[in-house]
Amino acid sequence: MFNEAQLYSPVTTDTDGDVTVHLSDEHPGVHDPAYRARRNAIAARALAYRRGEPTPRIEYTEDEQQVWRIASAELSRKHQRYASAEVLAGAHRLGLPRDHIPQLDEVSAQLVPLSGFRYVPAAGLVPLREFFGSFADRVFHSTQYIRHHSAPLYTPEPDAIHEIIGHANQLASPRFAAIYAEVGAAVTRLETDAALKFLADVFWFSMEFGVVRERGRVRCYGAGLLSSYGEIEEFRDAQLRPLNVYEMGTAAYDITHYQPVLYCAASISEIEDVVGGFFATVTDDIVAELTTAPSPAPGSRRPA
């Protein structure tokens, strides 16, 4: 699943049907039997879900609700200082609760009228072709588990806070949602793993870790930044480069550390033109051309 797979704890099902989430040795909850059992139970419900069925509702514990309240309050303050105006406007329209974890069907009920996107449950890693491809139907696969209560402002993997506070606030913008939909349409055209990886890396440096300049200041719009209490404070110290699809699709990066290089747009319109335009036109041949020809000029979608 390319580099992004390292972000998720693998989920397996044994011959008896028992579901296990395999946490890394560094995970804050790895030595907490109750947390591990909880993760297994939530993953099992997601694996049992079938499209068209009612979305599984999770009865969150008080510890989990408290984690959401802490993270939601702290991230909201960070957003007011560092998030782009487009994200803030979408978040205002979406109106996520801060006092409790919303169920995925509640998120969908608020999101569908704004951008047409709805949430379905995921146990953990969703294959990239399925994950990105579902955007064409305006479907977003979301985890439902919450990070360990010992570290409410940190997670080594995408949890419901990342999926909802990060992506749902972004998807509440019709302009950003349209870019997601172009990603989904692109996946139906791509046949090679190389092209899919290139698309995933451009998505990483834009919709996950993208920044934009507004009124002379750099603001974040990427879901990975919007949901990270630590990195949202640090992104202004990153090396900022202009949008360049070739660089974004070929750059080497470490997903386990703060990103030292980010690609900064001059406006939301430039994101739509350069990033959205790439997703709208990309094919296997275009990726092959991009990765074999000399590096194009900044902002180019194809080699000169």
Coordinates of C-alpha atoms in Angstrom, one line a residue:
M1 CA 0.0 0.0 0.0
F2 CA 3.0 2.2 -0.5
N3 CA 4.4 4.3 2.3
E4 CA 1.0 5.3 3.7
A5 CA 0.4 1.7 4.9
Q6 CA 3.0 2.3 7.7
L7 CA 0.5 4.6 9.3
Y8 CA -2.0 1.9 10.1
S9 CA -2.0 -1.0 12.6
P10 CA -2.6 -4.2 10.5
V11 CA -5.9 -5.9 11.1
T12 CA -6.2 -9.7 10.7
T13 CA -9.0 -12.3 11.1
D14 CA -8.1 -15.8 12.2
T15 CA -9.8 -19.1 11.3
D16 CA -12.3 -18.7 14.2
G17 CA -13.3 -15.3 12.9
D18 CA -11.6 -13.4 15.7
V19 CA -10.4 -9.9 14.6
T20 CA -7.0 -8.6 15.9
V21 CA -5.5 -5.1 15.5
H22 CA -1.7 -5.4 15.7
L23 CA -0.4 -2.3 17.5
S24 CA 3.3 -1.4 17.2
D25 CA 5.6 -1.6 20.2
E26 CA 5.7 2.2 20.3
H27 CA 1.9 2.6 20.3
P28 CA 0.6 4.4 23.5
G29 CA -2.0 1.7 24.0
V30 CA 0.1 -1.4 23.2
H31 CA 0.3 -2.4 26.9
D32 CA -3.3 -1.7 27.8
P33 CA -5.4 -4.9 27.4
A34 CA -8.7 -3.0 27.7
Y35 CA -7.7 -0.6 24.8
R36 CA -6.5 -3.5 22.7
A37 CA -9.8 -5.4 23.2
R38 CA -11.7 -2.2 22.4
R39 CA -9.7 -1.7 19.1
N40 CA -10.4 -5.3 18.1
A41 CA -14.2 -5.0 18.8
I42 CA -14.5 -1.7 16.8
A43 CA -12.5 -3.2 13.9
A44 CA -14.7 -6.3 13.9
R45 CA -17.8 -4.2 13.5
A46 CA -16.3 -2.3 10.6
L47 CA -15.2 -5.5 8.8
A48 CA -18.7 -6.8 9.2
Y49 CA -20.2 -3.7 7.6
R50 CA -21.6 -4.1 4.0
R51 CA -22.4 -1.1 1.8
G52 CA -26.1 -0.2 2.1
E53 CA -26.4 -1.4 5.6
P54 CA -26.9 1.1 8.6
T55 CA -23.5 2.4 9.7
P56 CA -22.3 0.8 12.9
R57 CA -22.8 3.0 15.9
I58 CA -20.1 2.9 18.5
E59 CA -21.0 3.4 22.2
Y60 CA -18.0 5.4 23.1
T61 CA -16.6 5.3 26.6
E62 CA -16.1 8.3 28.8
D63 CA -12.3 8.1 28.3
E64 CA -12.9 8.2 24.6
Q65 CA -15.3 11.1 24.8
Q66 CA -12.8 13.0 26.9
V67 CA -10.1 12.5 24.4
W68 CA -12.4 13.9 21.7
R69 CA -13.3 16.9 23.9
I70 CA -9.6 17.7 24.6
A71 CA -8.4 17.3 21.0
S72 CA -11.4 19.1 19.5
A73 CA -11.0 22.1 21.8
E74 CA -7.2 22.4 21.2
L75 CA -7.4 21.9 17.5
S76 CA -10.2 24.4 17.2
R77 CA -8.0 27.0 18.7
K78 CA -5.2 26.1 16.3
H79 CA -7.5 26.3 13.3
Q80 CA -8.5 29.8 14.2
R81 CA -4.8 30.8 14.1
Y82 CA -3.5 28.7 11.2
A83 CA -6.2 27.2 9.0
S84 CA -7.2 28.6 5.7
A85 CA -10.3 30.7 5.3
E86 CA -11.8 28.0 3.0
V87 CA -11.5 25.4 5.7
L88 CA -12.8 27.6 8.5
A89 CA -15.9 28.5 6.4
G90 CA -16.5 24.8 5.8
A91 CA -16.0 23.9 9.4
H92 CA -18.5 26.6 10.4
R93 CA -21.1 25.2 8.0
L94 CA -20.4 21.6 9.2
G95 CA -20.6 22.4 12.9
L96 CA -19.0 19.3 14.3
P97 CA -19.8 18.8 18.0
R98 CA -17.0 19.5 20.5
D99 CA -18.6 17.8 23.5
H100 CA -18.9 14.3 22.1
I101 CA -17.7 12.1 19.3
P102 CA -20.1 12.2 16.3
Q103 CA -21.2 8.9 14.8
L104 CA -20.3 8.5 11.2
D105 CA -24.0 8.7 10.1
E106 CA -24.2 12.0 12.0
V107 CA -21.2 13.3 10.1
S108 CA -22.7 12.1 6.8
A109 CA -26.1 13.8 7.6
Q110 CA -24.3 17.1 8.0
L111 CA -21.8 16.6 5.1
V112 CA -24.1 15.4 2.3
P113 CA -26.1 18.7 2.0
L114 CA -22.8 20.6 1.8
S115 CA -20.7 18.5 -0.6
G116 CA -22.5 15.2 -1.2
F117 CA -19.8 13.2 0.7
R118 CA -20.8 10.5 3.1
Y119 CA -18.8 8.4 5.5
V120 CA -18.6 4.6 5.7
P121 CA -16.6 2.6 8.4
A122 CA -13.1 1.2 7.9
A123 CA -11.3 -1.2 10.2
G124 CA -8.0 0.3 9.3
L125 CA -6.0 0.4 6.1
V126 CA -8.2 0.4 3.0
P127 CA -6.4 -0.5 -0.3
L128 CA -5.5 2.7 -2.1
R129 CA -7.4 1.9 -5.2
E130 CA -10.6 1.3 -3.2
F131 CA -10.0 4.3 -0.9
F132 CA -9.3 6.8 -3.6
G133 CA -11.7 5.3 -6.0
S134 CA -14.7 5.7 -3.6
F135 CA -14.3 9.4 -3.9
A136 CA -15.9 9.2 -7.3
D137 CA -19.1 8.2 -5.5
R138 CA -18.4 10.8 -2.9
V139 CA -17.8 8.2 -0.3
F140 CA -15.0 8.5 2.4
H141 CA -13.8 5.4 4.3
S142 CA -13.3 6.4 8.0
T143 CA -11.9 4.7 11.0
Q144 CA -14.1 4.8 14.2
Y145 CA -11.5 4.2 16.9
I146 CA -10.0 6.9 19.1
R147 CA -6.4 7.3 20.1
H148 CA -5.3 6.1 23.6
H149 CA -6.5 8.3 26.5
S150 CA -2.9 8.6 27.8
A151 CA -2.0 10.8 24.8
P152 CA -5.1 12.8 23.7
L153 CA -3.1 15.1 21.4
Y154 CA -1.0 12.4 19.7
T155 CA -1.7 9.4 17.6
P156 CA 0.8 7.3 15.5
E157 CA -2.0 6.4 13.1
P158 CA -5.1 8.0 11.6
D159 CA -8.0 7.7 14.0
A160 CA -11.5 9.2 14.1
I161 CA -10.1 12.6 15.1
H162 CA -8.0 12.7 11.9
E163 CA -10.7 11.4 9.7
I164 CA -13.4 13.7 11.0
I165 CA -11.7 16.9 12.3
G166 CA -9.2 16.7 9.5
H167 CA -11.0 15.4 6.4
A168 CA -14.7 16.2 7.2
N169 CA -13.9 19.9 7.8
Q170 CA -12.1 19.9 4.5
L171 CA -14.8 18.0 2.7
A172 CA -17.4 20.5 3.9
S173 CA -15.9 22.9 1.3
P174 CA -17.5 22.2 -2.1
R175 CA -14.3 23.4 -3.8
F176 CA -12.1 20.8 -2.0
A177 CA -14.8 18.1 -2.3
A178 CA -14.7 18.6 -6.1
I179 CA -11.0 17.9 -6.1
Y180 CA -11.6 14.7 -4.1
A181 CA -14.2 13.6 -6.7
E182 CA -11.6 14.2 -9.5
V183 CA -9.2 11.9 -7.6
G184 CA -11.9 9.2 -7.6
A185 CA -12.5 9.6 -11.3
A186 CA -8.8 9.5 -12.0
V187 CA -8.5 6.1 -10.3
T188 CA -10.9 4.6 -12.8
R189 CA -8.4 5.6 -15.6
L190 CA -5.2 4.4 -13.9
E191 CA -4.1 0.8 -14.4
T192 CA -0.5 0.8 -13.2
D193 CA 0.7 0.8 -9.6
A194 CA 3.2 3.4 -10.6
A195 CA 0.5 5.8 -11.7
L196 CA -1.6 5.1 -8.6
K197 CA 1.4 5.8 -6.3
F198 CA 2.1 9.0 -8.2
L199 CA -1.5 10.1 -7.6
A200 CA -1.3 9.1 -3.9
D201 CA 1.9 11.2 -3.4
V202 CA 0.4 14.3 -5.1
F203 CA -2.7 13.8 -2.8
W204 CA -0.3 13.5 0.2
F205 CA 1.4 16.9 -0.5
S206 CA -1.9 18.6 -1.3
M207 CA -5.1 17.4 0.4
E208 CA -3.2 15.9 3.3
F209 CA -0.3 18.3 3.9
G210 CA -1.1 21.3 1.6
V211 CA -0.6 24.9 2.6
V212 CA -1.8 28.1 1.0
R213 CA -0.9 31.8 1.2
E214 CA -3.7 34.1 2.3
R215 CA -3.2 37.8 2.8
G216 CA 0.5 37.4 3.1
R217 CA 0.4 34.6 5.6
V218 CA 0.7 30.8 5.2
R219 CA -2.3 28.8 6.2
C220 CA -3.0 25.1 6.1
Y221 CA -5.7 23.3 4.3
G222 CA -4.4 19.7 4.4
A223 CA -6.2 17.2 6.6
G224 CA -3.0 15.9 8.1
L225 CA -2.1 19.3 9.3
L226 CA -5.6 20.2 10.5
S227 CA -5.7 17.1 12.7
S228 CA -2.2 17.3 14.1
Y229 CA -1.8 19.3 17.3
G230 CA 2.0 19.2 17.0
E231 CA 2.5 19.6 13.3
I232 CA 0.1 22.5 12.9
E233 CA 2.4 24.5 15.0
E234 CA 5.5 23.5 13.0
F235 CA 4.5 23.7 9.4
R236 CA 5.4 27.4 9.1
D237 CA 9.1 26.4 9.6
A238 CA 9.0 23.9 6.7
Q239 CA 10.7 24.7 3.5
L240 CA 7.9 26.0 1.3
R241 CA 8.0 25.3 -2.4
P242 CA 5.5 26.4 -5.2
L243 CA 3.1 23.8 -6.4
N244 CA 4.8 21.4 -8.8
V245 CA 3.0 18.2 -9.6
Y246 CA 6.2 16.5 -10.8
E247 CA 8.0 17.2 -7.5
M248 CA 4.9 16.3 -5.4
G249 CA 4.6 12.9 -7.2
T250 CA 8.2 12.0 -7.0
A251 CA 9.5 13.4 -3.7
A252 CA 10.9 11.1 -1.1
Y253 CA 9.4 11.7 2.4
D254 CA 9.1 10.2 5.8
I255 CA 5.5 9.9 7.0
T256 CA 6.5 9.3 10.6
H257 CA 8.1 12.8 11.1
Y258 CA 7.0 16.3 10.6
Q259 CA 7.2 17.2 6.9
P260 CA 10.3 19.4 6.2
V261 CA 9.1 20.3 2.7
L262 CA 5.6 21.6 1.9
Y263 CA 4.1 22.9 -1.3
C264 CA 2.4 26.2 -0.9
A265 CA -0.3 27.5 -3.3
A266 CA -0.8 31.2 -3.9
S267 CA -4.6 30.7 -3.6
I268 CA -7.4 28.2 -3.5
S269 CA -7.9 28.8 -7.2
E270 CA -4.3 27.7 -7.9
I271 CA -5.0 24.5 -5.9
E272 CA -8.0 23.9 -8.1
D273 CA -6.1 24.7 -11.3
V274 CA -2.8 22.8 -10.6
V275 CA -3.8 20.0 -8.3
G276 CA -7.4 19.6 -9.3
G277 CA -6.4 20.0 -13.0
F278 CA -3.8 17.2 -12.6
F279 CA -6.3 14.8 -11.1
A280 CA -8.9 15.7 -13.8
T281 CA -6.5 14.8 -16.6
V282 CA -4.0 12.3 -15.3
T283 CA -3.5 9.0 -17.1
D284 CA -1.0 6.2 -17.0
D285 CA 0.7 7.7 -20.1
I286 CA 0.9 11.2 -18.5
V287 CA 2.5 9.8 -15.3
A288 CA 5.0 7.8 -17.4
E289 CA 5.8 10.9 -19.3
L290 CA 6.2 13.0 -16.1
T291 CA 8.5 10.4 -14.5
T292 CA 10.8 9.9 -17.5
A293 CA 11.1 13.4 -18.9
P294 CA 13.2 16.3 -17.4
S295 CA 11.6 18.0 -14.4
P296 CA 9.0 20.5 -15.6
A297 CA 8.7 24.1 -14.5
P298 CA 7.0 24.9 -11.1
G299 CA 3.2 24.7 -11.4
S300 CA 3.3 22.6 -14.6
R301 CA 1.1 19.6 -14.9
R302 CA 3.0 18.0 -17.7
P303 CA 6.6 18.2 -18.9
A304 CA 7.5 21.2 -21.0

